XYZ file of C-alpha atoms in Angstrom:
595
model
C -74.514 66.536 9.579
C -74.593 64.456 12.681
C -77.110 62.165 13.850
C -75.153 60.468 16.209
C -72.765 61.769 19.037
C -70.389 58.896 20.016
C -67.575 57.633 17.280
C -66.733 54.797 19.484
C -66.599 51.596 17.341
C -66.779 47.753 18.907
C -66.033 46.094 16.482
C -64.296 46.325 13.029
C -66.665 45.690 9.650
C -65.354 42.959 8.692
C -65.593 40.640 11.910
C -69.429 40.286 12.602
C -70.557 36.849 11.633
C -73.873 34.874 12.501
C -73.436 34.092 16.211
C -73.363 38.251 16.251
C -77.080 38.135 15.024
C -79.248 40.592 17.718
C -76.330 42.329 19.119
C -75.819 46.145 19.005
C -72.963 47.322 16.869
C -71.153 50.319 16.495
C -68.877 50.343 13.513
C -66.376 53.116 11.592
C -65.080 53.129 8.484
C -65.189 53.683 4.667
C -67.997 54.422 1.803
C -66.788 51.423 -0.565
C -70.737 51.829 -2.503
C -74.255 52.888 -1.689
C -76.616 51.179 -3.866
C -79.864 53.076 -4.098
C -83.097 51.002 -4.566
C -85.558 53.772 -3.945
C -86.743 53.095 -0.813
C -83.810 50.499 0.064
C -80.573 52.032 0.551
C -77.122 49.647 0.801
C -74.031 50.721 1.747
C -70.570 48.919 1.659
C -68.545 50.104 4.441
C -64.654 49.323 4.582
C -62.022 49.103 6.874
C -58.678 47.367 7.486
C -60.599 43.747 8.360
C -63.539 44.032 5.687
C -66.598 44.861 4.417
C -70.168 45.068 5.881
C -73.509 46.184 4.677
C -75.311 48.719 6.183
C -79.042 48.181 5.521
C -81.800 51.880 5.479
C -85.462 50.776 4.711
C -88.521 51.469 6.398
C -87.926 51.118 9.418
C -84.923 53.830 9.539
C -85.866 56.889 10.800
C -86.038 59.611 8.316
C -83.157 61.877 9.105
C -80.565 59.017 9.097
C -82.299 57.590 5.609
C -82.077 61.088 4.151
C -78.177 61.236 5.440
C -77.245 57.682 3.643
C -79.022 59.396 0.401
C -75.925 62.010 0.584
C -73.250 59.642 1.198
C -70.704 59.252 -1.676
C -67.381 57.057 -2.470
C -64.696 57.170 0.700
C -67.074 59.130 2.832
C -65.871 58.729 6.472
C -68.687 57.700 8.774
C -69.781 56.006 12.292
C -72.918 53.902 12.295
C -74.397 52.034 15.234
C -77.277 49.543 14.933
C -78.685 45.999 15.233
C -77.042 43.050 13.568
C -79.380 40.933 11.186
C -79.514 38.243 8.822
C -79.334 39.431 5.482
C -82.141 37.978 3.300
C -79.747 37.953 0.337
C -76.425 36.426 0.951
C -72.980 37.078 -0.365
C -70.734 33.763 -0.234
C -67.954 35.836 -1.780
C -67.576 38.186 1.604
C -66.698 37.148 5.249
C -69.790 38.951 6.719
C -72.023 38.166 3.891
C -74.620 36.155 6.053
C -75.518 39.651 7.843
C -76.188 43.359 8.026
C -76.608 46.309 9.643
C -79.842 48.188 10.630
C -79.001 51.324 11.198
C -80.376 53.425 13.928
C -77.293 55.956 14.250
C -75.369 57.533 11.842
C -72.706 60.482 11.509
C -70.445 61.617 9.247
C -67.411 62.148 10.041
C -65.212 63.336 6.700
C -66.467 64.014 2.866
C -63.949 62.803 0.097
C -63.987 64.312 -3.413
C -63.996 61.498 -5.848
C -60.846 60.228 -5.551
C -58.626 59.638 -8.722
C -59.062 55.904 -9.112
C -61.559 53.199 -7.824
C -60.367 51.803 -4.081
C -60.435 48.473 -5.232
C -58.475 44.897 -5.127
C -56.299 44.081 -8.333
C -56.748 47.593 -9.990
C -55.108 48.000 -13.045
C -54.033 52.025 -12.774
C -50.464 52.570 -13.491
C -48.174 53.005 -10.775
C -47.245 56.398 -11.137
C -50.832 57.507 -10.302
C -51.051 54.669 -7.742
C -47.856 56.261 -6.084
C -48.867 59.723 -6.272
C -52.046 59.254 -4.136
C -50.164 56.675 -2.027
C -53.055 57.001 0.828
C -55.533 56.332 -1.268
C -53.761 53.279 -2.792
C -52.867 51.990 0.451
C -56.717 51.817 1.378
C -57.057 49.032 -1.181
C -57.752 45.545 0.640
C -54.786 43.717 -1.087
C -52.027 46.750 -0.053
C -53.621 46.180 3.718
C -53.030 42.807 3.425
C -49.615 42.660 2.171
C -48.220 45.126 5.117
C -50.326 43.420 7.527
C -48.615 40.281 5.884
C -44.970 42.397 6.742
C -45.737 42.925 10.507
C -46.756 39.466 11.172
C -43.100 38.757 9.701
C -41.139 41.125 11.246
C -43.172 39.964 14.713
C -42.522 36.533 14.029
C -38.770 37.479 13.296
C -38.507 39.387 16.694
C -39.810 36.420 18.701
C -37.915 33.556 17.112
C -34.603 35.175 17.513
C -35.757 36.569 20.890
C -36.384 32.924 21.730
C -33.113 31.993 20.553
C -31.361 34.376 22.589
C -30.414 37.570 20.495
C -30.747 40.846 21.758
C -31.973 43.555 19.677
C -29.737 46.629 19.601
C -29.946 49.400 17.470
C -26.840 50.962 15.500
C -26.185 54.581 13.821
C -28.112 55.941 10.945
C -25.212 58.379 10.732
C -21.934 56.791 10.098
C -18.416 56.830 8.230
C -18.176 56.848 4.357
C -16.069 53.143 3.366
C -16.572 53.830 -0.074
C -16.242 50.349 -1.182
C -19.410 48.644 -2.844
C -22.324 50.574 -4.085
C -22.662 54.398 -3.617
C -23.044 56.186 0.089
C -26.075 58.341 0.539
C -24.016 61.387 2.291
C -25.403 63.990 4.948
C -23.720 67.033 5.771
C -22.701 68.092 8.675
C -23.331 71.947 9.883
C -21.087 71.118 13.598
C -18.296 69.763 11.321
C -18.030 72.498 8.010
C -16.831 70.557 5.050
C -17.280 66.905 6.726
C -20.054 64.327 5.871
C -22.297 61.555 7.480
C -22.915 58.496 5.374
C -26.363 56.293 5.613
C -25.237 53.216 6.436
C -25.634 50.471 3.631
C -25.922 47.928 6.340
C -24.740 47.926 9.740
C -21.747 45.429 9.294
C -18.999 47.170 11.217
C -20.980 47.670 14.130
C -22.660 44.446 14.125
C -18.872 43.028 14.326
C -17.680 45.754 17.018
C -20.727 44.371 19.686
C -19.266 41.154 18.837
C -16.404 42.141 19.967
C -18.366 43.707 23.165
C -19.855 40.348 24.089
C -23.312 40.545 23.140
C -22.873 37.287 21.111
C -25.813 37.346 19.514
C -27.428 40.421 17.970
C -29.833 41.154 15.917
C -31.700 44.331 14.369
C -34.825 45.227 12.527
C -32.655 48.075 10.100
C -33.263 50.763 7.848
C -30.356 50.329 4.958
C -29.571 52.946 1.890
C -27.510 52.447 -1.308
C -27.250 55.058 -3.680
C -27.863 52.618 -6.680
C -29.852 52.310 -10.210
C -33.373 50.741 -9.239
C -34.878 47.917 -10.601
C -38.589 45.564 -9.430
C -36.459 44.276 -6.439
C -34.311 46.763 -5.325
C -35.033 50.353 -3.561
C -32.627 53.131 -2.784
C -34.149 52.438 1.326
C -35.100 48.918 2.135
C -35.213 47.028 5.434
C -32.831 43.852 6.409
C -33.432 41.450 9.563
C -29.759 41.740 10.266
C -27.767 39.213 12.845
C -24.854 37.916 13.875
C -23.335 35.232 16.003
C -20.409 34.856 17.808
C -18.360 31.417 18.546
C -19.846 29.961 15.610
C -18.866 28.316 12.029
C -20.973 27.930 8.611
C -22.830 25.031 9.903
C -24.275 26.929 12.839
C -25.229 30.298 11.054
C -27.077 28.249 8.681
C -28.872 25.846 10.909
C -30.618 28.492 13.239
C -31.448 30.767 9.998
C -33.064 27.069 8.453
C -35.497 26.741 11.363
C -36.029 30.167 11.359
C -37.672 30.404 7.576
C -39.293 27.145 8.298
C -41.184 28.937 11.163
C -41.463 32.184 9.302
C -43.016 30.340 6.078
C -45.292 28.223 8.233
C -46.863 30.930 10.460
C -47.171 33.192 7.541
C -49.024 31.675 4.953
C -48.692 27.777 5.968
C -45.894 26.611 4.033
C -43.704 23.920 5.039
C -40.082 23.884 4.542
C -38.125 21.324 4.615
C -35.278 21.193 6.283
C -32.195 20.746 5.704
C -32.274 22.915 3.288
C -30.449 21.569 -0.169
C -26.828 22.972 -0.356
C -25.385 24.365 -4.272
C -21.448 25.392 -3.803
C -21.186 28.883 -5.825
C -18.900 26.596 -8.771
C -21.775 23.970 -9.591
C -24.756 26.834 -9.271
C -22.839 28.357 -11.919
C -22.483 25.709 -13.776
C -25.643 24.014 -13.730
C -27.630 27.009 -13.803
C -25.657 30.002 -15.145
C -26.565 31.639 -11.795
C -25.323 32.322 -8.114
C -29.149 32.479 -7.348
C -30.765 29.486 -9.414
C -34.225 28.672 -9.606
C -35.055 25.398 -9.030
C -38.388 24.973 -9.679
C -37.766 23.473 -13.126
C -34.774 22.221 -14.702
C -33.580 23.116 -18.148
C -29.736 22.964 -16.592
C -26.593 23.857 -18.470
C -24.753 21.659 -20.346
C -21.231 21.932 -21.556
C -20.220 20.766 -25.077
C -16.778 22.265 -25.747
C -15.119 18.940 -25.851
C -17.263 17.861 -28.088
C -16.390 21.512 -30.180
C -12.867 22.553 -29.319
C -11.719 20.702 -32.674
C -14.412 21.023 -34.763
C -14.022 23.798 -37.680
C -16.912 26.081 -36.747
C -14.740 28.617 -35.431
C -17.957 30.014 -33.309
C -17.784 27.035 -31.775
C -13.997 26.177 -31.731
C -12.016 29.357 -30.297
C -13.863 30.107 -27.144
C -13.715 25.897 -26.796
C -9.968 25.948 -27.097
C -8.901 29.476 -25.709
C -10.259 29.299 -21.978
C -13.949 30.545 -22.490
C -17.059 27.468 -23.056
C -19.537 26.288 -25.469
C -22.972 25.070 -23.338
C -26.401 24.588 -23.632
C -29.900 24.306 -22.936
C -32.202 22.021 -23.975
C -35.803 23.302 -23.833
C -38.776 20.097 -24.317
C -41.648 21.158 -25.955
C -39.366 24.364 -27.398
C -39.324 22.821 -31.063
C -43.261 24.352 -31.652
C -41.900 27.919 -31.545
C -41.899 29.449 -34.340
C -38.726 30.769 -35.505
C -39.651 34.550 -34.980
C -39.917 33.855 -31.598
C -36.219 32.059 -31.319
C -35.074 35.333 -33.776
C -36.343 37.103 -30.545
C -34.332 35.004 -27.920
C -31.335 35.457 -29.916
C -32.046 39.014 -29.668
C -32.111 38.206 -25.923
C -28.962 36.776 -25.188
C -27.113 39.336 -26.468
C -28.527 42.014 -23.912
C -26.926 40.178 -21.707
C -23.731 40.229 -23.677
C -23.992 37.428 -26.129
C -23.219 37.863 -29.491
C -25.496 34.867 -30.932
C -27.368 31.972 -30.052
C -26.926 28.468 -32.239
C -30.104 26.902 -31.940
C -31.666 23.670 -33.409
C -35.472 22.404 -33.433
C -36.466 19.080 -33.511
C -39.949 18.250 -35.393
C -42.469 16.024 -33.754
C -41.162 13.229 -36.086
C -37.824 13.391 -35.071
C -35.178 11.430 -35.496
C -37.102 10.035 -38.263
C -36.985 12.291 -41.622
C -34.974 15.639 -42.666
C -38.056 17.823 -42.233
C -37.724 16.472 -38.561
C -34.563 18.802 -37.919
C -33.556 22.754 -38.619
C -30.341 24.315 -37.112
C -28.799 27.298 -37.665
C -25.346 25.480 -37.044
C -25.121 21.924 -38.126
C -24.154 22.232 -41.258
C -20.916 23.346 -40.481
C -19.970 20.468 -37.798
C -19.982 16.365 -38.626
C -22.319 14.504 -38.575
C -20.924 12.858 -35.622
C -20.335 16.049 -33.603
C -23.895 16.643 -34.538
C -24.886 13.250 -33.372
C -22.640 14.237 -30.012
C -24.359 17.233 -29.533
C -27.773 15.509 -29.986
C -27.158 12.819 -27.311
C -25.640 14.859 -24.762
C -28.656 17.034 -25.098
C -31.288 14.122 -24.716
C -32.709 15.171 -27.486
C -36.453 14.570 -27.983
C -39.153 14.614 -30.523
C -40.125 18.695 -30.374
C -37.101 19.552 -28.358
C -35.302 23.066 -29.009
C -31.636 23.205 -28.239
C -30.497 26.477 -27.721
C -25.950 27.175 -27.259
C -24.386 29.789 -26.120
C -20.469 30.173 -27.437
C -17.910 33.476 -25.795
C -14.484 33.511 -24.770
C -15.993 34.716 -21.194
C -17.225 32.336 -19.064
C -19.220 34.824 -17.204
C -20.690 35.909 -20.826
C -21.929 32.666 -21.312
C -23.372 31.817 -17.796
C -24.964 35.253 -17.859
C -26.666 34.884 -21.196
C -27.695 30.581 -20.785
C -28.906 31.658 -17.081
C -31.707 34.336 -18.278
C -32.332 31.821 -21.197
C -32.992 29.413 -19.313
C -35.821 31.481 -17.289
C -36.738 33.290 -20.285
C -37.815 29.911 -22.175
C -39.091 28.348 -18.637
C -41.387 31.369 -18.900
C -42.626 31.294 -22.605
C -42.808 27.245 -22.233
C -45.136 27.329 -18.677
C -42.490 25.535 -16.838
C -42.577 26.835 -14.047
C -44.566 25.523 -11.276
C -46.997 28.190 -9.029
C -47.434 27.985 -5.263
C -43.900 26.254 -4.781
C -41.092 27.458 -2.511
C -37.688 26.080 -3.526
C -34.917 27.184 -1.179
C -31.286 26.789 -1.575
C -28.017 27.453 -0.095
C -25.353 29.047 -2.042
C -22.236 28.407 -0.614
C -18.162 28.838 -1.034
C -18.967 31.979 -2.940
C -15.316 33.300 -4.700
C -13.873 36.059 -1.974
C -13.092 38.588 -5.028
C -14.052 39.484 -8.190
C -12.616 41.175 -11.207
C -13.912 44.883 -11.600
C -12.940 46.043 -15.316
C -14.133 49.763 -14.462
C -11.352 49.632 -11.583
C -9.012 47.371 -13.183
C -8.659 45.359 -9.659
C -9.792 43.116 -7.405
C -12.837 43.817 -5.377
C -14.177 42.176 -2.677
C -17.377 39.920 -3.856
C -19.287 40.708 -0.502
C -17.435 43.060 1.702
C -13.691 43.270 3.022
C -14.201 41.452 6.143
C -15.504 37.963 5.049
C -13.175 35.330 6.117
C -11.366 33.530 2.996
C -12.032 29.284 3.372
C -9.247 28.141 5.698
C -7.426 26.165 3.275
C -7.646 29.402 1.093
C -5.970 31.910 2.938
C -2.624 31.535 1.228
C -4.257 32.510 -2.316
C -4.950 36.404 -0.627
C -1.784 37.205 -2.609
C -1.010 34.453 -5.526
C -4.296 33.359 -6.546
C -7.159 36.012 -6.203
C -9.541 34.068 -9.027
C -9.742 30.754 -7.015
C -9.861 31.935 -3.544
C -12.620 30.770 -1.789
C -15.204 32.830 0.914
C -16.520 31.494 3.847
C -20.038 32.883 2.295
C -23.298 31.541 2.173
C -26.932 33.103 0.378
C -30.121 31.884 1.024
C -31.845 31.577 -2.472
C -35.840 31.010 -2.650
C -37.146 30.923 -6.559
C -34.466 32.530 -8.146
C -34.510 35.283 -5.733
C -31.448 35.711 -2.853
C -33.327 36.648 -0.001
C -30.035 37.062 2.167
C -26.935 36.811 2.184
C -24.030 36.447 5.219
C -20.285 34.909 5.922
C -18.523 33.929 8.852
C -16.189 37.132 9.662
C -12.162 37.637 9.645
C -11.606 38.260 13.563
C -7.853 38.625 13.654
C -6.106 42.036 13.093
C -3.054 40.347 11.135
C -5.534 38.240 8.721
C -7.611 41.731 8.232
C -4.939 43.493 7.139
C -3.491 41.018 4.299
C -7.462 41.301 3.025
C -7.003 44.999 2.667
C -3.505 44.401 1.091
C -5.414 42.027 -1.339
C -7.558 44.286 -1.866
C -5.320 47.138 -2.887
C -5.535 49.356 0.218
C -2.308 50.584 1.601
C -1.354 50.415 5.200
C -2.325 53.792 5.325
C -5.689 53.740 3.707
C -6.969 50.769 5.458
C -6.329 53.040 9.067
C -7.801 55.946 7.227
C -11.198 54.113 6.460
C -11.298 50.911 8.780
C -8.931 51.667 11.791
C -11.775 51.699 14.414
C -12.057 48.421 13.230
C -8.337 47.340 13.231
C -7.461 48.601 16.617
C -11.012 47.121 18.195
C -9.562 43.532 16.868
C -6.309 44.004 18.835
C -8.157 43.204 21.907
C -9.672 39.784 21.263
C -12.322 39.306 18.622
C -14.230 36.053 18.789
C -14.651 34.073 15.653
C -18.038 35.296 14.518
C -20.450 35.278 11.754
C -24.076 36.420 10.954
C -26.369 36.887 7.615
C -28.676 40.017 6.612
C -31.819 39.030 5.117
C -33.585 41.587 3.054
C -37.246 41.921 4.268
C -39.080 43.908 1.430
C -38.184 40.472 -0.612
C -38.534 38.262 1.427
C -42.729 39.505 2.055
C -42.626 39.680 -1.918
C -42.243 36.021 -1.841
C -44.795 35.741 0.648
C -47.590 37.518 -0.630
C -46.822 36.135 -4.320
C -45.785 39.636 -5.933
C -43.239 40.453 -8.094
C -42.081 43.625 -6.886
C -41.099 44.929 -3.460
C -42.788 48.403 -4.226
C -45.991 46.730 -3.192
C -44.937 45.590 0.213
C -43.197 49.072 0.805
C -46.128 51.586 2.715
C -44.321 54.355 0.770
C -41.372 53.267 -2.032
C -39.665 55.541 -4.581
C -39.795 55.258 -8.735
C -37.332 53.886 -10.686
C -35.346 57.272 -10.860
C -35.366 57.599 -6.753
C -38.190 59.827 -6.384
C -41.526 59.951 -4.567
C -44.332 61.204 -6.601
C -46.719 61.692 -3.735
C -44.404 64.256 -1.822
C -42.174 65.348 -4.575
C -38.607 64.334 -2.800
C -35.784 64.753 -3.535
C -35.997 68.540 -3.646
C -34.340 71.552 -3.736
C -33.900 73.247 0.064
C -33.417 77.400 0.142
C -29.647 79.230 0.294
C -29.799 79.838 3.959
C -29.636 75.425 4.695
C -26.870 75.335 1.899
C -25.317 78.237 3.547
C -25.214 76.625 7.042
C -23.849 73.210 5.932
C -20.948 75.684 4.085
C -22.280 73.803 0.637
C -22.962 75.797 -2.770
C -24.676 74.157 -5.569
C -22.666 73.911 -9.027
């Protein structure tokens, strides 16, 4: 039914205020509630900006009036009226000091009654949330967070506008390097038997229009990696991707530094301060068991295997004295847990590859008295190790120290890292509303893969080995250093970069390094070989990933909710039902049969 013939809003619900009192409005939008008082009708009507109240009383003619009796939950209509003052104000809404009268009205759409209520903070599980995707996305807080996402990506545009990058897109359809995490293929029909990859990020071609002379590029990408799933992680996401040319470290990281301080300020009105603190990749380990440390809160590392590598607590002693580590954490406050709760962290730590966790409480009276002090290890060391141990810790009345003993360095730096924010967590150490930022730096170039049984490159074959590094391509792997850099915010890497290997000679010891032969490294990477040939300037760049980085922003803890349409933890999309199967005659033109 129509009572009105124009559906030309002028203004959005949620912008009327006050000063707007007398003027004629014509609005579109939503049925959030109608609120019946016999002969007082309310209605709540939604769009992107808001809420505002419709008002139907006596003075409404009684068409319209009977038309707002019909109206249900997500009805579509167009109302036009006179703004008044409400006579009972809402201090919890925007346009709570006024209303509409309604003189016009029209429907424009009926809605069954959708599946779940289309409100802020609901609590329905995100399958069902993902299935009816449209409906979820009419919820104010989803508005707000991708509203939240193109004010970043706009402010990211203009900044490195300003700063003199050009924007150029690169292929979607691209070689397979299989080298990393897994290539989304697409067949080709034109080329029987031959395959596209997605790109996982445009690197190589980012490099090649350095090589053109764009000097500085950057790109608003689509990236895919064919890899398990997890809160921060999607098998699509997006990057602001850059790169520089006739640059070093120091420059890459300036312009990016005064680029989140402007992003973080115009967003949501956080400062950052620059410079931003600097971690090398050796003492982030270290200190925090982590190449992407949190440091809202302390609760660093602590090694004690001088204090161990004699002592005749062989748990203790033979990863002390046989190249692995004995550290610790010591957690204040972490003496009142009760011990089914530290049963459950040692449970923990082995998840992450563990096999214990030596722990010891301190009482509220310690040092004083013996019912001041349990441990699940000091009887078996002196009582001056003990004491050792104690002191190095700090220890303090209530304190819980918690140690961490493996032959494997990285066993014990995995394990003491998610410790560390595992007891931050339970103990309310962590601080809320706080940014912490920091630069990892002088990441290793390569890492040991076991599944391989070689080297692999730690970020990708063309990062540029520290200068002073370059001879350990061949005789030192372990302790060669990269000319890498993340940025780090709360525990979180929000991007990652390097400055680039630009010479052909230098390129091809990498792929030596990395195992490729002559032959394989023209097979995949010659386009990129023979481009070098004919000057490359030095060059370097970063790739931030955007679905995290608006995570941060908007205070979530998963990117899902910053996504318009993500996939589930096994790759899928409830609300359309990809992936799917396709008929025999598409298989049959790409020359592909299913086995």
């Amino acid at each position: 039914m129509t009572l009105s013939t124009k559906h030309h809003r002028n203004i959005y619900c949620g912008e009327p205020r006050s000063a707007d009192i007398g003027r004629e409005l014509s609005v579109c939008g939503w049925v959030q509630r109608r609120r019946d008082l016999g002969q007082l009708i309310f209605i709540d009507l939604r769009d992107r900006t808001g809420v505002l109240q419709l008002a139907f009383d006596d003075n409404t003619s009684r068409d319209i009036f009977d038309l707002a009796m019909t109206l249900r939950s997500e009805f579509v209509i167009h109302a036009c009226g006179t703004l008044r003052e409400r006579s009972s104000k809402n201090s919890d809404l925007p346009t709570g000091e006024v209303e509409l009268e309604v003189t016009s009205l029209s429907l424009l759409a009926k809605s069954e009654t959708p599946p779940f209520e289309i409100v802020e903070d609901t609590d329905v599980n995100d399958t069902l949330r993902l299935k009816y995707r449209y409906l979820d996305l009419r919820r104010p807080d989803m508005q707000r967070y991708l509203a939240l996402r193109h004010r970043a990506v706009k402010i990211a545009r203009d900044f490195f506008d300003e700063n003199g990058f050009y924007e150029i897109e690169t292929p979607m359809l691209t070689k397979s390097t299989p080298e990393g995490a897994r290539d989304y293929l697409v067949p080709s029909r034109v080329h029987e038997g031959k395959f596209y990859a997605l790109p996982q990020s445009p690197q190589q071609y980012k490099q090649l229009l350095m090589l053109a002379g764009f000097d500085r590029y950057m790109q608003i990408v689509r990236c895919f990696r064919d890899e398990d799933l997890r809160a921060d992680r999607q098998p699509e996401f997006t990057q602001i991707d850059l790169e520089m040319s006739f640059v070093d470290i120091e420059d890459v990281l300036e312009i990016n530094e005064r680029f989140l301080r402007r992003l973080f300020k115009d967003t949501v009105g956080v400062d950052v301060n620059l410079p931003i603190e600097r971690l090398n990749y050796k003492d982030a380990m270290n200190r925090f068991g982590s190449d992407k440390p949190d440091l809202r809160f302390g609760l660093e590392l602590c090694d004690i295997s001088d204090i161990v590598k004699d002592c005749s607590f062989r748990v203790f002693s033979e990863p002390a004295s046989s190249g692995g580590s004995v550290r610790m954490i010591s957690v204040p406050g972490g003496g009142t847990m009760p011990r089914k709760q530290i049963d459950a962290l040692v449970e923990f730590v082995k998840t992450y590859g563990a096999k214990g966790l030596a722990w010891s409480k301190l009482g509220e009276a310690y040092p004083n008295g013996d019912e001041s002090f349990s441990s699940s290890y000091a009887k078996f060391l002196t009582e001056e190790e003990n004491a050792a141990i104690l002191e190095r810790a700090d220890a303090k009345p209530n304190g819980l120290i918690l140690i961490v003993a493996d032959t494997d360095d990285d066993v014990v730096f995995a394990a003491l890292g998610a410790l560390r924010i595992e007891c931050a967590k339970r103990m309310n150490l962590i601080p809320e509303n706080e940014f912490k930022f920091v630069w990892i730096t002088e990441f290793p170039l390569f890492e040991y893969s076991a599944e391989e049984d070689r080297f692999v490159a730690k970020h990708h074959p063309f990062t540029a080995p520290m200068g002073e590094d370059i001879e350990l391509l061949e005789t030192d792997k372990k302790n060669c250093r990269a000319k890498a850099y993340d940025i780090v915010l709360n525990g979180s890497e929000l991007g990652g970069g390097s400055i680039r290997i630009n010479t052909p000679e230098l390129q091809q010891n990498m792929f030596r390094a990395l195992g490729f032969t002559d032959e394989d490294a023209t097979e995949r990477f010659g386009h990129l070989i023979e481009a070098f040939k004919y000057g490359a300037p030095p060059h370097g760049g970063i790739a931030y990933g955007l679905d995290r980085i608006v995570m941060h922003l908007a205070g979530l803890s998963s990117i899902r909710d910053v996504i318009a349409f993500p996939k589930v933890q096994n790759a899928s999309e409830p609300m359309t039902g990809c992936p799917d199967i396709v008929d025999d005659k598409q298989l049959q033109e790409l020359g592909i049969a299913i086995s």
